[in-house]
Amino acid sequence: QTYLFQYTFAVTPAHIKRLYKRFQALDKGNKGYLSPQDFGSVKELATNPIGDRIIGAFFSQGQETVDFHSFVRILAHFRPLDKNRAKRPDSPEPINSRISKLRFAFQLYDQDNDGKISRDELLQVLRTMLEMQVTEEQLESIADRTIQEADLDGDNAISFDEFRKSLEKVNIEHKMSSRFLH
Amino acid sequence: MKLPWGAATPLLLAALAGTTWASSAHNTDPQSNTNATNGTEGNSGLTSLPIVTWKWHHVEQPYLMALWVLVCWLCKLVFELNHKLTATIPESALLIFIGFVLGGMIWGADKAQTFTLTPVTFFYYLLPQIILDAGYFMPNKLFFGNMGAILTYAILGTVWNAVTVGLSLWGVYLGGIMGDLKINLLEFMLFGSLLSAVDPVAVLAVFEEVHVNEVLFILVFGESLLNDGVTVVLYNVCDAFVTLGADRINAVEIIKGIVSFLVVAFGGALVGVVFAVLLSLLTRCTKNIQIIEPGFIFVVSYLSYLTAEMLSLSSILAITFCGVCCQKYVNANMAESSVTTVRYAMKVFANGSETIIFVFLGISAIDPEIWVWNTAFILLTLVFVLVYRIIGVFALTWILNRFRLIPLEIIDQVVLSYGGLRGAVAYALAFMLDGNKVREKNLMISTTLIVVYFTVVLQGVTMKPLVNWLKVKRTSKTEVSLIEKLQNRAFDHILIAIEDISGQIGHNYMREKWNKFEEKWLRPILMKSSARKKQDQLFNVFHQLNLKDAMSYVTEGERCGSLAFVRSENNVNLDFKKKLASDISDIMPDINSDSSDTGPYTIPMTCIMQDNVPTVCLDVEEDMRGKSMRDTENINTHHVLQMHLYKARKQHRHRYSRKEMGLNKDENEVQEIFQRTMRNRLESFKSTKMGVTQSKKIKPAKKDQIPNGKHKTHSFEDADFSDDNVFSSDFAGGVASGGGGPTRLSIRSGGGIENPAFMPDVDHASPLHTPPWSAVVDDGVAPSQRAQVQLPWSPSNASRLTPLRISTRSNDSFILADRPTAQGEQPPPSQPKSTPK
């Protein structure tokens, strides 16, 4: 099984061991999988505006449990990019590439998985990330402008491509990488 | 009443001058005086009964002492009048300047510097309270979480500094530039070691003005506290070597030196811990002498300092650890009034001492006798001190970053190295040098003073601009789009969340273990049983939220002149018409003042009363803003986004401040986020589990007036404090304990609620120290938010509040709230009116 991990996610055995220990530590009751309450026990997540969304990202569609494989898969997104990796033309995009990271972020917004961030979805995220004193009008205004800036094909929603384009200048590798898996 | 700056200065300076002249003039008098009085008394040449005699010699000592304290504090008053001044130049520098002036005056009067900072005064009377203040208010979680890095910098960094500076100076001396000095290698090492210590007093003084992130702050701060262990050892070892003479040093002595370091450092810490335990046990029993309870803290801590000093262990470490370890238990055990007293008193002492120290540092300079000028020596010392600090920090950070989860960035390292300030400790150590053995003592003193002035004044003044410049440089980009801004912040949050989920495995494991141990063994011994109970419950959160709402109600009432505002339809979003079921007041037992487990930042009611009146109205302005927003330019939207995005946790400010006891305003944000998250979770959980047995005890109707438009019209299930029901985790947020005490949110799934999704087992208090009403002063909306969510009762049925009387002193708000209100008890409309658009 570790072989599979290594191959798919390019994590070292040391990583896997560490992550497994963490998985076990989170898995209260030794069920072999994680449920939402287990994530709830990470108390810092409650004070993170998008903590719940991130928890949700661990659970694949319709699932109520996270097994170790998925756990590693999500976390592997955040490995620092291996710049020296040779590009093999027909290998699948590595999970921690820029595109994959962006896709992860995109999916946090796009809760209904229709490939677009609609105005409503954007509003929801904005609401969670802005202080409470911001009025609904301000929120809507921000959402409208944001879509305006990013929307290229005029459908009043942000598709993944538009999302990617608008974040061209951002150093995704730096912002979405954590050294813990270095 | 603001005095005009111009008029005040001459007045105060005149006062200062007057007092110093008086004191120094009197110095010359006592001799003649005593003789005279002795003469008259002894002679029995009393010709008639003196009605009044001049008894200066009786009061000389305490009088001078008190006078000096007064003068120093007046100095502080002088320049605090001008805020622009204090913003650019740190207080410490200003105090030193005033010290120069005063020193000049004294020297002018006496032709000799009669008042200097003697090591005894400094080490025994001025330093302990500063360190105690630092230890007592130390954010423990941060401190112990970063202990590895702190120790690395403190031990390795200090040793590196000492050795390199000493050796380099010696090398240069051998090169001959310094001329003819009678210093040998050992003395150079001694000098190096006394200059190596980063000074906590100076560091704190400067970093008050410069706001850096909390990790960076704790690193500098922790390092400056802990490196005392190293400095003391190095200094004593080198001093002993100098005394022994170079020929007697062999491997044995060196090994003894190393062992001595371990013993001194750990011994000092151990002494501190022992005294902390004593103190905690003591406060367990002081229920009946609450009036002098606060005194015990100071006395016992001071004893720990002196004990360590007596055993030649590191006294600074002792008192640091005494403060660090006792804070949690002492705060829990003591009455709330005592806790407040301790906190205020400690700030007074610490701040006062710091002022005195800096003034005297200035005064001590005006003494021609000690000044020996050797350009090369002084200049090179300065250079070496700076350069080796930078090298040391960068090298150590490079090593550390391989092990840290969140690496330290370049800008952090720059600030760290630039923040290596030397201060009074170095000066005092130099002063303590034995003039017979170290022939160039005066040169060393002069150099030390120069280094201290340089670091404190120059580095202090330029620190803030440097930091700003670096930050600006780093983030200089072209105009970022809205989505970039948003996304950047989102990335921060995501990253933090992922790091939290993945966890620092070793760290958390240890912390879990420690928490369990602490809860099982330490708490029953060190904490009063009543305090322990309060730790475990969420009552105090509830209680504080109640208090906060009561406060907002009262101030609102005061502001609007009557209670009529509660009725007004268009303006106020506050809704206080929530029912607090009588059951609740039964369930909640005597909630008294022991809500102190919210950590050192609890501010009791009395303080709030004295604070600025919080503006609670969030009314018409909202609409105005709405209208102008419609004509929004890009700038406005950007501005809003910029201003109101929640900060990622890393960006929160450090929590320790010598000057203010204020609460971290970021705590408010964290509270908000937490509440919102919990609310959302409960929403989603409820929506997925229909038919859940509802705990009916409290059901405030929620008003929809949440400005950012969360329209939740259904009634909100809230906490029920009886045993069988699910706690609303909203309350968990407010419970905090500075020492990181676990707060158990016991979740019993009863009432047909299975699988509560996202019900957190709040294992460990989040760093939400503040009582919820804390920084509410700033943003008008927050009270109503929480008012929505919470059960607190509207003072229209104010008698409900009486069970919540916290102390017999702070009755004021409750008395006000007890005013009979005119309107009847209207249940709040469940469909509230939305803000007129």
mmCIF file of C-alpha atoms in Angstrom, chain A residues 127 130-135, chain B residues 622 644 646 671-673 675-676 679 706-710 781-782 785-786:
data_model
loop_
_atom_site.group_PDB
_atom_site.id
_atom_site.type_symbol
_atom_site.label_atom_id
_atom_site.label_comp_id
_atom_site.label_asym_id
_atom_site.label_seq_id
_atom_site.Cartn_x
_atom_site.Cartn_y
_atom_site.Cartn_z
ATOM 1 C CA ARG A 127 -19.363 36.075 3.740
ATOM 2 C CA LEU A 130 -15.147 39.019 5.735
ATOM 3 C CA GLU A 131 -15.838 40.496 9.087
ATOM 4 C CA MET A 132 -19.321 40.697 10.249
ATOM 5 C CA GLN A 133 -19.607 44.402 9.931
ATOM 6 C CA VAL A 134 -19.555 44.241 6.188
ATOM 7 C CA THR A 135 -23.046 44.751 4.915
ATOM 8 C CA GLU B 622 -25.169 51.335 7.626
ATOM 9 C CA HIS B 644 -12.398 43.497 6.496
ATOM 10 C CA TYR B 646 -10.263 38.186 8.456
ATOM 11 C CA GLN B 671 -14.443 34.950 18.327
ATOM 12 C CA GLU B 672 -16.542 35.997 15.417
ATOM 13 C CA ILE B 673 -15.193 33.347 13.182
ATOM 14 C CA GLN B 675 -19.184 31.676 16.507
ATOM 15 C CA ARG B 676 -20.057 31.777 12.912
ATOM 16 C CA ARG B 679 -23.531 28.368 14.030
ATOM 17 C CA ILE B 706 -27.294 40.555 10.663
ATOM 18 C CA PRO B 707 -25.776 43.166 8.503
ATOM 19 C CA ASN B 708 -24.039 40.916 6.158
ATOM 20 C CA GLY B 709 -27.145 39.235 5.374
ATOM 21 C CA LYS B 710 -27.158 35.876 6.913
ATOM 22 C CA VAL B 781 -21.878 45.289 14.988
ATOM 23 C CA ALA B 782 -20.403 42.599 17.025
ATOM 24 C CA GLN B 785 -24.233 39.516 16.541
ATOM 25 C CA ARG B 786 -23.552 37.900 19.727
#
